[in-house]
mmCIF file of C-alpha atoms in Angstrom:
data_model
loop_
_atom_site.group_PDB
_atom_site.id
_atom_site.type_symbol
_atom_site.label_atom_id
_atom_site.label_comp_id
_atom_site.label_asym_id
_atom_site.label_seq_id
_atom_site.Cartn_x
_atom_site.Cartn_y
_atom_site.Cartn_z
ATOM 1 C CA MET F 15 -54.211 -77.301 73.895
ATOM 2 C CA LYS F 16 -51.327 -75.613 72.102
ATOM 3 C CA PRO F 17 -48.409 -77.651 70.700
ATOM 4 C CA ALA F 18 -45.552 -78.255 73.153
ATOM 5 C CA ALA F 19 -43.297 -76.074 71.004
ATOM 6 C CA TYR F 20 -45.564 -73.078 71.756
ATOM 7 C CA GLU F 21 -43.813 -72.812 75.132
ATOM 8 C CA GLU F 22 -40.494 -72.241 73.349
ATOM 9 C CA PHE F 23 -41.613 -68.710 72.403
ATOM 10 C CA ASP F 24 -42.732 -65.546 74.189
ATOM 11 C CA LEU F 25 -45.950 -65.086 72.247
ATOM 12 C CA ALA F 26 -48.681 -63.113 73.996
ATOM 13 C CA PRO F 27 -51.384 -65.328 75.540
ATOM 14 C CA GLY F 28 -54.349 -65.739 73.218
ATOM 15 C CA LEU F 29 -52.530 -64.401 70.182
ATOM 16 C CA ILE F 30 -52.712 -66.453 66.975
ATOM 17 C CA GLN F 31 -49.480 -65.812 65.115
ATOM 18 C CA LEU F 32 -49.674 -66.808 61.458
ATOM 19 C CA ASN F 33 -47.350 -64.067 60.223
ATOM 20 C CA HIS F 34 -44.032 -65.690 61.016
ATOM 21 C CA ALA F 35 -42.750 -64.939 57.520
ATOM 22 C CA SER F 36 -42.774 -61.160 57.921
ATOM 23 C CA TYR F 37 -40.355 -60.734 60.805
ATOM 24 C CA GLY F 38 -39.457 -64.163 62.131
ATOM 25 C CA LEU F 39 -39.508 -64.880 65.857
ATOM 26 C CA ALA F 40 -36.609 -65.677 68.163
ATOM 27 C CA SER F 41 -37.145 -68.609 70.495
ATOM 28 C CA ARG F 42 -36.532 -68.387 74.227
ATOM 29 C CA THR F 43 -33.466 -70.579 73.764
ATOM 30 C CA VAL F 44 -31.954 -68.110 71.311
ATOM 31 C CA ALA F 45 -33.056 -65.087 73.366
ATOM 32 C CA ASP F 46 -31.198 -66.539 76.369
ATOM 33 C CA ALA F 47 -28.116 -67.096 74.228
ATOM 34 C CA ALA F 48 -28.370 -63.507 72.986
ATOM 35 C CA VAL F 49 -28.277 -62.185 76.548
ATOM 36 C CA LYS F 50 -25.057 -64.110 77.177
ATOM 37 C CA HIS F 51 -23.482 -62.795 73.973
ATOM 38 C CA ARG F 52 -24.398 -59.226 74.893
ATOM 39 C CA HIS F 53 -23.012 -59.545 78.423
ATOM 40 C CA ARG F 54 -19.792 -60.876 76.953
ATOM 41 C CA ILE F 55 -19.520 -58.009 74.486
ATOM 42 C CA GLU F 56 -20.248 -55.376 77.139
ATOM 43 C CA SER F 57 -17.592 -56.881 79.415
ATOM 44 C CA ASP F 58 -14.880 -55.819 76.944
ATOM 45 C CA PRO F 59 -16.219 -54.219 73.732
ATOM 46 C CA THR F 60 -12.752 -53.224 72.566
ATOM 47 C CA ARG F 61 -11.863 -56.892 72.394
ATOM 48 C CA PHE F 62 -15.143 -58.514 71.406
ATOM 49 C CA LEU F 63 -16.129 -55.955 68.765
ATOM 50 C CA GLY F 64 -12.587 -55.873 67.437
ATOM 51 C CA ALA F 65 -10.404 -58.396 65.666
ATOM 52 C CA GLU F 66 -11.994 -61.403 67.401
ATOM 53 C CA LEU F 67 -15.406 -60.592 65.917
ATOM 54 C CA THR F 68 -14.414 -61.351 62.329
ATOM 55 C CA GLU F 69 -13.347 -64.884 63.200
ATOM 56 C CA GLN F 70 -16.554 -65.469 65.153
ATOM 57 C CA LEU F 71 -18.548 -64.305 62.155
ATOM 58 C CA ARG F 72 -16.495 -66.567 59.913
ATOM 59 C CA ASP F 73 -17.419 -69.467 62.208
ATOM 60 C CA ARG F 74 -21.138 -68.584 62.034
ATOM 61 C CA THR F 75 -20.929 -68.280 58.254
ATOM 62 C CA ALA F 76 -19.469 -71.781 58.108
ATOM 63 C CA LEU F 77 -22.352 -73.092 60.246
ATOM 64 C CA VAL F 78 -24.868 -71.544 57.853
ATOM 65 C CA CYS F 79 -23.068 -73.044 54.876
ATOM 66 C CA THR F 80 -23.003 -76.499 56.445
ATOM 67 C CA ALA F 81 -26.694 -76.333 57.364
ATOM 68 C CA PHE F 82 -27.871 -75.163 53.949
ATOM 69 C CA GLY F 83 -25.320 -76.575 51.539
ATOM 70 C CA LEU F 84 -23.613 -73.325 50.543
ATOM 71 C CA THR F 85 -19.928 -72.815 49.722
ATOM 72 C CA PRO F 86 -18.101 -70.851 52.462
ATOM 73 C CA GLU F 87 -15.803 -69.104 49.977
ATOM 74 C CA HIS F 88 -18.873 -67.724 48.186
ATOM 75 C CA THR F 89 -21.011 -66.826 51.221
ATOM 76 C CA THR F 90 -21.090 -64.063 53.812
ATOM 77 C CA LEU F 91 -23.443 -62.709 56.440
ATOM 78 C CA CYS F 92 -24.969 -59.250 56.171
ATOM 79 C CA SER F 93 -27.562 -57.175 57.986
ATOM 80 C CA ASN F 94 -30.683 -58.362 56.127
ATOM 81 C CA ALA F 95 -32.021 -59.122 52.661
ATOM 82 C CA THR F 96 -32.336 -55.415 51.858
ATOM 83 C CA SER F 97 -28.676 -54.744 52.609
ATOM 84 C CA GLY F 98 -27.649 -57.797 50.603
ATOM 85 C CA ALA F 99 -29.688 -56.638 47.629
ATOM 86 C CA ALA F 100 -28.308 -53.118 47.960
ATOM 87 C CA ALA F 101 -24.759 -54.461 47.903
ATOM 88 C CA ILE F 102 -25.360 -56.432 44.706
ATOM 89 C CA ILE F 103 -27.266 -53.695 42.906
ATOM 90 C CA ALA F 104 -24.775 -50.969 43.848
ATOM 91 C CA SER F 105 -21.800 -53.108 42.789
ATOM 92 C CA LEU F 106 -22.927 -54.066 39.299
ATOM 93 C CA PRO F 107 -21.553 -51.784 36.571
ATOM 94 C CA LEU F 108 -24.800 -50.768 34.880
ATOM 95 C CA THR F 109 -24.585 -48.644 31.739
ATOM 96 C CA ALA F 110 -27.013 -47.288 29.181
ATOM 97 C CA ALA F 111 -26.435 -50.456 27.155
ATOM 98 C CA ASP F 112 -27.825 -52.731 29.908
ATOM 99 C CA THR F 113 -31.320 -54.148 30.387
ATOM 100 C CA VAL F 114 -32.644 -55.239 33.788
ATOM 101 C CA VAL F 115 -35.774 -57.391 34.042
ATOM 102 C CA VAL F 116 -37.785 -57.794 37.236
ATOM 103 C CA LEU F 117 -41.065 -59.524 38.060
ATOM 104 C CA ASP F 118 -43.860 -57.445 39.561
ATOM 105 C CA THR F 119 -44.320 -60.076 42.276
ATOM 106 C CA GLU F 120 -40.902 -59.183 43.716
ATOM 107 C CA TYR F 121 -40.564 -57.325 47.009
ATOM 108 C CA SER F 122 -41.405 -53.721 46.141
ATOM 109 C CA SER F 123 -38.290 -52.135 47.660
ATOM 110 C CA ILE F 124 -36.027 -54.464 45.664
ATOM 111 C CA ASN F 125 -37.750 -53.504 42.433
ATOM 112 C CA ARG F 126 -37.474 -49.855 43.407
ATOM 113 C CA ALA F 127 -33.731 -50.253 44.050
ATOM 114 C CA TRP F 128 -33.230 -51.705 40.575
ATOM 115 C CA GLN F 129 -35.377 -48.969 39.078
ATOM 116 C CA LEU F 130 -33.289 -46.246 40.730
ATOM 117 C CA ALA F 131 -30.022 -47.908 39.687
ATOM 118 C CA CYS F 132 -31.216 -48.157 36.080
ATOM 119 C CA GLY F 133 -32.337 -44.543 36.172
ATOM 120 C CA ARG F 134 -28.906 -43.367 37.322
ATOM 121 C CA ALA F 135 -27.121 -45.411 34.659
ATOM 122 C CA GLY F 136 -29.602 -44.826 31.860
ATOM 123 C CA ALA F 137 -30.200 -48.590 31.663
ATOM 124 C CA ARG F 138 -33.489 -50.084 30.482
ATOM 125 C CA TYR F 139 -35.779 -51.302 33.297
ATOM 126 C CA ILE F 140 -38.497 -53.788 32.339
ATOM 127 C CA GLU F 141 -41.077 -55.014 34.840
ATOM 128 C CA ILE F 142 -42.978 -58.164 33.889
ATOM 129 C CA ALA F 143 -46.522 -58.672 35.147
ATOM 130 C CA VAL F 144 -47.175 -62.032 36.781
ATOM 131 C CA PRO F 145 -50.969 -62.489 36.885
ATOM 132 C CA LEU F 146 -52.501 -64.211 39.890
ATOM 133 C CA PRO F 147 -53.272 -67.023 40.221
ATOM 134 C CA PHE F 148 -49.863 -67.906 38.789
ATOM 135 C CA ARG F 149 -50.313 -69.605 35.424
ATOM 136 C CA GLY F 150 -47.140 -71.713 35.503
ATOM 137 C CA THR F 151 -43.649 -71.858 34.055
ATOM 138 C CA GLU F 152 -44.586 -71.871 30.371
ATOM 139 C CA ALA F 153 -46.805 -68.809 30.726
ATOM 140 C CA LEU F 154 -44.085 -66.898 32.574
ATOM 141 C CA LEU F 155 -41.410 -67.771 30.031
ATOM 142 C CA SER F 156 -43.784 -66.814 27.213
ATOM 143 C CA SER F 157 -44.297 -63.402 28.841
ATOM 144 C CA LEU F 158 -40.558 -62.921 29.127
ATOM 145 C CA GLU F 159 -40.063 -63.841 25.481
ATOM 146 C CA ALA F 160 -42.843 -61.538 24.318
ATOM 147 C CA GLU F 161 -42.074 -58.510 26.481
ATOM 148 C CA VAL F 162 -38.272 -58.443 26.643
ATOM 149 C CA PRO F 163 -36.489 -57.533 23.399
ATOM 150 C CA GLY F 164 -32.828 -58.320 22.851
ATOM 151 C CA PRO F 165 -30.059 -59.093 25.343
ATOM 152 C CA VAL F 166 -30.611 -58.980 29.112
ATOM 153 C CA SER F 167 -27.946 -58.086 31.668
ATOM 154 C CA TYR F 168 -29.729 -59.066 34.904
ATOM 155 C CA LEU F 169 -33.038 -60.589 35.916
ATOM 156 C CA GLN F 170 -34.352 -60.295 39.474
ATOM 157 C CA ALA F 171 -36.536 -63.142 40.757
ATOM 158 C CA SER F 172 -37.482 -64.641 44.102
ATOM 159 C CA LEU F 173 -37.108 -68.221 45.179
ATOM 160 C CA VAL F 174 -40.399 -67.609 46.996
ATOM 161 C CA SER F 175 -42.126 -64.321 46.304
ATOM 162 C CA SER F 176 -43.105 -62.382 49.378
ATOM 163 C CA SER F 177 -46.747 -61.263 49.300
ATOM 164 C CA ALA F 178 -48.028 -63.741 46.687
ATOM 165 C CA ALA F 179 -46.040 -66.649 48.190
ATOM 166 C CA LEU F 180 -45.161 -68.187 44.835
ATOM 167 C CA TRP F 181 -42.485 -70.892 44.716
ATOM 168 C CA LEU F 182 -41.102 -69.721 41.419
ATOM 169 C CA PRO F 183 -39.370 -71.942 38.813
ATOM 170 C CA VAL F 184 -36.016 -70.242 39.365
ATOM 171 C CA ALA F 185 -33.950 -72.804 37.433
ATOM 172 C CA GLU F 186 -36.031 -72.225 34.304
ATOM 173 C CA ILE F 187 -35.946 -68.453 34.820
ATOM 174 C CA ALA F 188 -32.159 -68.503 35.225
ATOM 175 C CA GLN F 189 -31.795 -70.635 32.104
ATOM 176 C CA TRP F 190 -33.897 -68.127 30.154
ATOM 177 C CA VAL F 191 -31.808 -65.125 31.212
ATOM 178 C CA ARG F 192 -28.543 -66.964 30.508
ATOM 179 C CA GLY F 193 -29.902 -67.583 27.011
ATOM 180 C CA ARG F 194 -30.188 -63.813 26.666
ATOM 181 C CA GLY F 195 -26.580 -63.383 27.821
ATOM 182 C CA GLY F 196 -27.391 -62.267 31.363
ATOM 183 C CA HIS F 197 -27.364 -63.262 35.020
ATOM 184 C CA ALA F 198 -30.120 -64.270 37.452
ATOM 185 C CA VAL F 199 -30.127 -62.555 40.857
ATOM 186 C CA LEU F 200 -32.249 -64.430 43.407
ATOM 187 C CA ASP F 201 -34.073 -63.107 46.446
ATOM 188 C CA ALA F 202 -34.027 -65.960 48.972
ATOM 189 C CA ALA F 203 -35.585 -64.085 51.893
ATOM 190 C CA HIS F 204 -37.919 -67.076 52.336
ATOM 191 C CA GLY F 205 -35.276 -69.709 51.684
ATOM 192 C CA PRO F 206 -33.022 -70.819 54.568
ATOM 193 C CA GLY F 207 -34.889 -73.065 56.981
ATOM 194 C CA HIS F 208 -37.809 -73.325 54.564
ATOM 195 C CA ILE F 209 -36.655 -74.197 51.035
ATOM 196 C CA ARG F 210 -33.531 -76.197 50.170
ATOM 197 C CA LEU F 211 -30.912 -73.900 48.653
ATOM 198 C CA THR F 212 -29.154 -75.110 45.503
ATOM 199 C CA PRO F 213 -28.070 -71.925 43.680
ATOM 200 C CA ASP F 214 -25.447 -73.754 41.622
ATOM 201 C CA THR F 215 -28.067 -76.172 40.312
ATOM 202 C CA TRP F 216 -30.485 -73.340 39.619
ATOM 203 C CA GLY F 217 -27.839 -71.459 37.664
ATOM 204 C CA ALA F 218 -28.021 -68.304 39.770
ATOM 205 C CA ALA F 219 -25.253 -65.725 39.619
ATOM 206 C CA ALA F 220 -25.992 -64.095 42.979
ATOM 207 C CA MET F 221 -28.398 -64.664 45.851
ATOM 208 C CA PHE F 222 -29.367 -62.639 48.904
ATOM 209 C CA GLY F 223 -31.761 -63.383 51.722
ATOM 210 C CA THR F 224 -32.553 -63.460 55.408
ATOM 211 C CA LEU F 225 -31.873 -65.957 58.162
ATOM 212 C CA HIS F 226 -34.171 -64.525 60.852
ATOM 213 C CA LYS F 227 -37.442 -65.373 59.079
ATOM 214 C CA TRP F 228 -37.371 -69.178 59.119
ATOM 215 C CA LEU F 229 -34.712 -69.768 61.765
ATOM 216 C CA PRO F 230 -35.519 -68.906 65.399
ATOM 217 C CA THR F 231 -32.696 -66.374 65.625
ATOM 218 C CA GLU F 232 -32.782 -62.745 66.661
ATOM 219 C CA ARG F 233 -33.429 -60.197 63.946
ATOM 220 C CA SER F 234 -31.945 -59.030 61.809
ATOM 221 C CA VAL F 235 -29.408 -61.159 59.975
ATOM 222 C CA GLY F 236 -29.067 -61.816 56.264
ATOM 223 C CA PHE F 237 -26.718 -63.536 53.874
ATOM 224 C CA LEU F 238 -25.156 -63.225 50.442
ATOM 225 C CA TRP F 239 -24.096 -66.010 48.108
ATOM 226 C CA LEU F 240 -22.088 -65.116 45.024
ATOM 227 C CA THR F 241 -20.552 -67.020 42.145
ATOM 228 C CA GLU F 242 -16.812 -66.704 41.627
ATOM 229 C CA GLN F 243 -17.405 -63.983 39.051
ATOM 230 C CA PHE F 244 -19.087 -61.745 41.619
ATOM 231 C CA VAL F 245 -17.222 -62.619 44.848
ATOM 232 C CA HIS F 246 -14.548 -59.996 44.233
ATOM 233 C CA GLN F 247 -16.939 -57.491 42.681
ATOM 234 C CA VAL F 248 -19.770 -57.160 45.192
ATOM 235 C CA ARG F 249 -19.078 -54.718 48.041
ATOM 236 C CA PRO F 250 -21.267 -53.478 50.911
ATOM 237 C CA ALA F 251 -23.492 -50.544 50.000
ATOM 238 C CA GLU F 252 -22.021 -48.648 52.965
ATOM 239 C CA VAL F 253 -18.295 -47.881 52.768
ATOM 240 C CA SER F 254 -16.895 -49.122 56.072
ATOM 241 C CA LEU F 255 -13.441 -49.953 57.395
ATOM 242 C CA THR F 256 -13.477 -53.438 55.842
ATOM 243 C CA TRP F 257 -14.948 -52.405 52.476
ATOM 244 C CA ASP F 258 -11.656 -52.939 50.628
ATOM 245 C CA SER F 259 -10.935 -56.393 52.068
ATOM 246 C CA ALA F 260 -10.253 -59.167 49.572
ATOM 247 C CA ASP F 261 -11.870 -61.602 52.007
ATOM 248 C CA LEU F 262 -15.653 -61.811 51.514
ATOM 249 C CA VAL F 263 -16.543 -62.480 55.163
ATOM 250 C CA GLU F 264 -14.274 -59.734 56.452
ATOM 251 C CA ARG F 265 -15.591 -57.322 53.826
ATOM 252 C CA PHE F 266 -19.102 -57.607 55.278
ATOM 253 C CA SER F 267 -18.116 -58.125 58.917
ATOM 254 C CA TRP F 268 -18.032 -54.472 59.953
ATOM 255 C CA PRO F 269 -20.736 -52.177 58.483
ATOM 256 C CA GLY F 270 -19.783 -49.539 61.034
ATOM 257 C CA THR F 271 -20.751 -49.966 64.679
ATOM 258 C CA PHE F 272 -23.595 -52.487 64.827
ATOM 259 C CA ASP F 273 -25.084 -55.229 66.970
ATOM 260 C CA PRO F 274 -23.496 -58.539 65.928
ATOM 261 C CA VAL F 275 -25.560 -60.620 68.369
ATOM 262 C CA PRO F 276 -28.165 -61.854 65.824
ATOM 263 C CA ARG F 277 -25.294 -63.240 63.755
ATOM 264 C CA LEU F 278 -23.566 -64.726 66.782
ATOM 265 C CA CYS F 279 -26.799 -66.531 67.789
ATOM 266 C CA LEU F 280 -26.991 -68.469 64.524
ATOM 267 C CA GLY F 281 -25.383 -71.594 65.951
ATOM 268 C CA ASP F 282 -28.053 -71.839 68.665
ATOM 269 C CA ALA F 283 -30.814 -71.148 66.146
ATOM 270 C CA ILE F 284 -29.605 -73.741 63.645
ATOM 271 C CA ALA F 285 -29.269 -76.349 66.389
ATOM 272 C CA GLN F 286 -32.857 -75.751 67.496
ATOM 273 C CA TRP F 287 -34.080 -75.840 63.893
ATOM 274 C CA HIS F 288 -32.387 -79.242 63.484
ATOM 275 C CA ARG F 289 -34.075 -80.505 66.658
ATOM 276 C CA TRP F 290 -37.465 -79.481 65.304
ATOM 277 C CA ASP F 291 -36.714 -81.207 62.024
ATOM 278 C CA ASP F 292 -35.565 -84.388 63.785
ATOM 279 C CA ARG F 293 -38.823 -84.442 65.775
ATOM 280 C CA GLY F 294 -40.874 -84.123 62.593
ATOM 281 C CA LEU F 295 -42.254 -80.722 63.585
ATOM 282 C CA LEU F 296 -41.367 -79.009 60.320
ATOM 283 C CA THR F 297 -43.127 -81.771 58.378
ATOM 284 C CA GLU F 298 -46.167 -81.197 60.577
ATOM 285 C CA CYS F 299 -46.013 -77.500 59.662
ATOM 286 C CA GLU F 300 -46.149 -78.443 55.991
ATOM 287 C CA LYS F 301 -49.198 -80.622 56.608
ATOM 288 C CA LEU F 302 -50.826 -77.770 58.499
ATOM 289 C CA ALA F 303 -50.206 -75.430 55.543
ATOM 290 C CA ASP F 304 -51.928 -77.949 53.250
ATOM 291 C CA HIS F 305 -54.826 -78.181 55.709
ATOM 292 C CA ALA F 306 -55.090 -74.389 55.774
ATOM 293 C CA THR F 307 -55.129 -74.260 51.981
ATOM 294 C CA SER F 308 -57.944 -76.793 51.830
ATOM 295 C CA THR F 309 -59.914 -75.031 54.572
ATOM 296 C CA LEU F 310 -59.624 -71.510 53.179
ATOM 297 C CA THR F 311 -60.297 -72.649 49.616
ATOM 298 C CA GLY F 312 -63.589 -73.972 50.932
ATOM 299 C CA LEU F 313 -64.446 -70.398 51.926
ATOM 300 C CA ALA F 314 -63.840 -69.152 48.362
ATOM 301 C CA ALA F 315 -60.360 -67.853 49.127
ATOM 302 C CA ARG F 316 -58.306 -68.619 46.013
ATOM 303 C CA PRO F 317 -54.720 -69.890 46.347
ATOM 304 C CA THR F 318 -52.286 -67.789 44.333
ATOM 305 C CA ALA F 319 -51.038 -70.857 42.425
ATOM 306 C CA GLU F 320 -51.504 -74.549 41.805
ATOM 307 C CA ARG F 321 -49.981 -76.944 44.357
ATOM 308 C CA GLU F 322 -46.750 -77.283 42.350
ATOM 309 C CA TYR F 323 -45.899 -73.637 42.986
ATOM 310 C CA LEU F 324 -46.923 -73.416 46.655
ATOM 311 C CA PRO F 325 -44.079 -73.233 49.214
ATOM 312 C CA PRO F 326 -44.060 -75.806 52.028
ATOM 313 C CA ARG F 327 -45.106 -73.486 54.875
ATOM 314 C CA LEU F 328 -46.097 -70.188 53.281
ATOM 315 C CA ARG F 329 -49.433 -69.741 51.520
ATOM 316 C CA SER F 330 -51.194 -66.747 50.020
ATOM 317 C CA PHE F 331 -54.822 -66.379 48.985
ATOM 318 C CA ILE F 332 -56.812 -63.974 46.820
ATOM 319 C CA LEU F 333 -59.854 -62.628 48.674
ATOM 320 C CA GLU F 334 -62.586 -61.189 46.476
ATOM 321 C CA GLY F 335 -65.323 -58.761 47.447
ATOM 322 C CA VAL F 336 -63.454 -57.341 50.445
ATOM 323 C CA THR F 337 -60.831 -54.659 50.971
ATOM 324 C CA VAL F 338 -57.438 -54.954 52.586
ATOM 325 C CA ALA F 339 -58.581 -52.604 55.349
ATOM 326 C CA GLU F 340 -61.682 -54.685 56.118
ATOM 327 C CA VAL F 341 -59.707 -57.913 56.436
ATOM 328 C CA LYS F 342 -56.943 -56.308 58.483
ATOM 329 C CA THR F 343 -59.437 -54.817 60.923
ATOM 330 C CA ALA F 344 -61.415 -58.020 61.341
ATOM 331 C CA LEU F 345 -58.356 -60.173 62.014
ATOM 332 C CA SER F 346 -56.716 -57.611 64.280
ATOM 333 C CA GLU F 347 -59.839 -57.421 66.446
ATOM 334 C CA ALA F 348 -59.693 -61.220 66.825
ATOM 335 C CA ASP F 349 -55.961 -61.165 67.747
ATOM 336 C CA ILE F 350 -55.095 -63.101 64.601
ATOM 337 C CA ARG F 351 -51.878 -62.055 62.921
ATOM 338 C CA THR F 352 -51.437 -62.631 59.193
ATOM 339 C CA TRP F 353 -50.073 -60.531 56.362
ATOM 340 C CA VAL F 354 -52.822 -58.756 54.433
ATOM 341 C CA GLY F 355 -52.051 -56.379 51.606
ATOM 342 C CA PRO F 356 -52.451 -55.569 47.932
ATOM 343 C CA GLY F 357 -51.186 -57.907 45.228
ATOM 344 C CA PRO F 358 -49.323 -56.659 42.157
ATOM 345 C CA SER F 359 -52.614 -55.834 40.405
ATOM 346 C CA GLY F 360 -54.349 -54.512 43.507
ATOM 347 C CA GLU F 361 -55.868 -57.826 44.603
ATOM 348 C CA CYS F 362 -56.600 -58.294 48.299
ATOM 349 C CA LEU F 363 -54.095 -60.926 49.425
ATOM 350 C CA LEU F 364 -53.985 -62.829 52.688
ATOM 351 C CA ARG F 365 -50.747 -64.662 53.474
ATOM 352 C CA ILE F 366 -50.148 -67.135 56.275
ATOM 353 C CA ALA F 367 -47.070 -68.967 57.513
ATOM 354 C CA THR F 368 -47.337 -72.107 59.606
ATOM 355 C CA HIS F 369 -44.787 -72.697 62.340
ATOM 356 C CA VAL F 370 -44.083 -75.109 65.175
ATOM 357 C CA TYR F 371 -46.355 -73.175 67.567
ATOM 358 C CA ASN F 372 -49.405 -73.390 65.279
ATOM 359 C CA ASP F 373 -52.135 -76.032 65.178
ATOM 360 C CA ARG F 374 -55.477 -76.717 63.504
ATOM 361 C CA GLY F 375 -57.224 -74.610 66.107
ATOM 362 C CA ASP F 376 -55.396 -71.560 64.757
ATOM 363 C CA ILE F 377 -56.584 -72.343 61.236
ATOM 364 C CA ALA F 378 -60.144 -72.895 62.444
ATOM 365 C CA ALA F 379 -60.142 -69.513 64.208
ATOM 366 C CA LEU F 380 -58.792 -67.806 61.087
ATOM 367 C CA ALA F 381 -61.367 -69.528 58.886
ATOM 368 C CA ALA F 382 -64.240 -68.556 61.184
ATOM 369 C CA ARG F 383 -63.234 -64.903 61.184
ATOM 370 C CA LEU F 384 -62.690 -64.852 57.435
ATOM 371 C CA GLU F 385 -66.079 -66.425 56.817
ATOM 372 C CA GLU F 386 -67.679 -63.567 58.720
ATOM 373 C CA VAL F 387 -65.780 -60.977 56.668
ATOM 374 C CA LEU F 388 -66.330 -62.632 53.280
ATOM 375 C CA HIS F 389 -70.045 -63.119 53.799
ATOM 376 C CA GLN F 390 -71.016 -59.986 55.688
#
């Protein structure tokens, strides 16, 4: 029998969804709220997509800040993590004298954006290999010391890396780049609703991410957090009517005509997330992730890091002796949804995310199918 929370979603019967981290999933509660927001907007779009919208978005931003401990004056909503990253990268005054460092475990499009920006400016772009399984903080810092000469302007790192699902030591990384005279830019796509956000403590200069992955809201909605130094500097990548605003929320409130409903649904999504937390369901998800790690390790799937660097509800495994295509086909035929793809060095990676609709039966079904693939 599926968990009671399974009924809070519109998942197809028989489908095993372990890929929550890729796209998120809106709950029925939030989907119903979205319908109401859309009806309201369509009743008078001149009014509800006009001046009133900015204040509604300011209210939703405040809710996000309260839920996740962020400072409202330094935070704004945006379309998604990609748009947040684009805003930061496009706004920083790169020159030929600058050096940008990125990790090869970062989301590929973010690394590509930095690479293009450095190419336009003539800046130095350095990509650091992070071997899997992750060897720990000291090994990473040693690689940075050995492979990065001289001052650094910016370093791009993830709170939790996407495909490899590494919970990176961002405070230590930020301290290293500050020691080289630069700033740490954090990708927190897998942060809100999953990992506690403390960018001030970490020493980050800027942070972007998504809210639709780990909250049950409609997609897509992202966020930006900026230190005082960057609040007045970072502008949307698209030049819209509010681009010149001195107010951070207003500046990002109108990227041209768009659907604001995912942002407007955040209050409903945060409230439901709190209810799950109060009922202990998120803790159960963490236990299920640990159970999955133990189960899949028993099949010779290798976790991408030691326990210290594994996120609470997102786990990735190195599968040897099989191809990405073979694993994808086998799981797809069994109606099991995970993320399967190449790692930074071409490894076959399998990533799972445990959510309130998952149970041990889902892990058992995944393990059974993987055993067939790994031992065929």
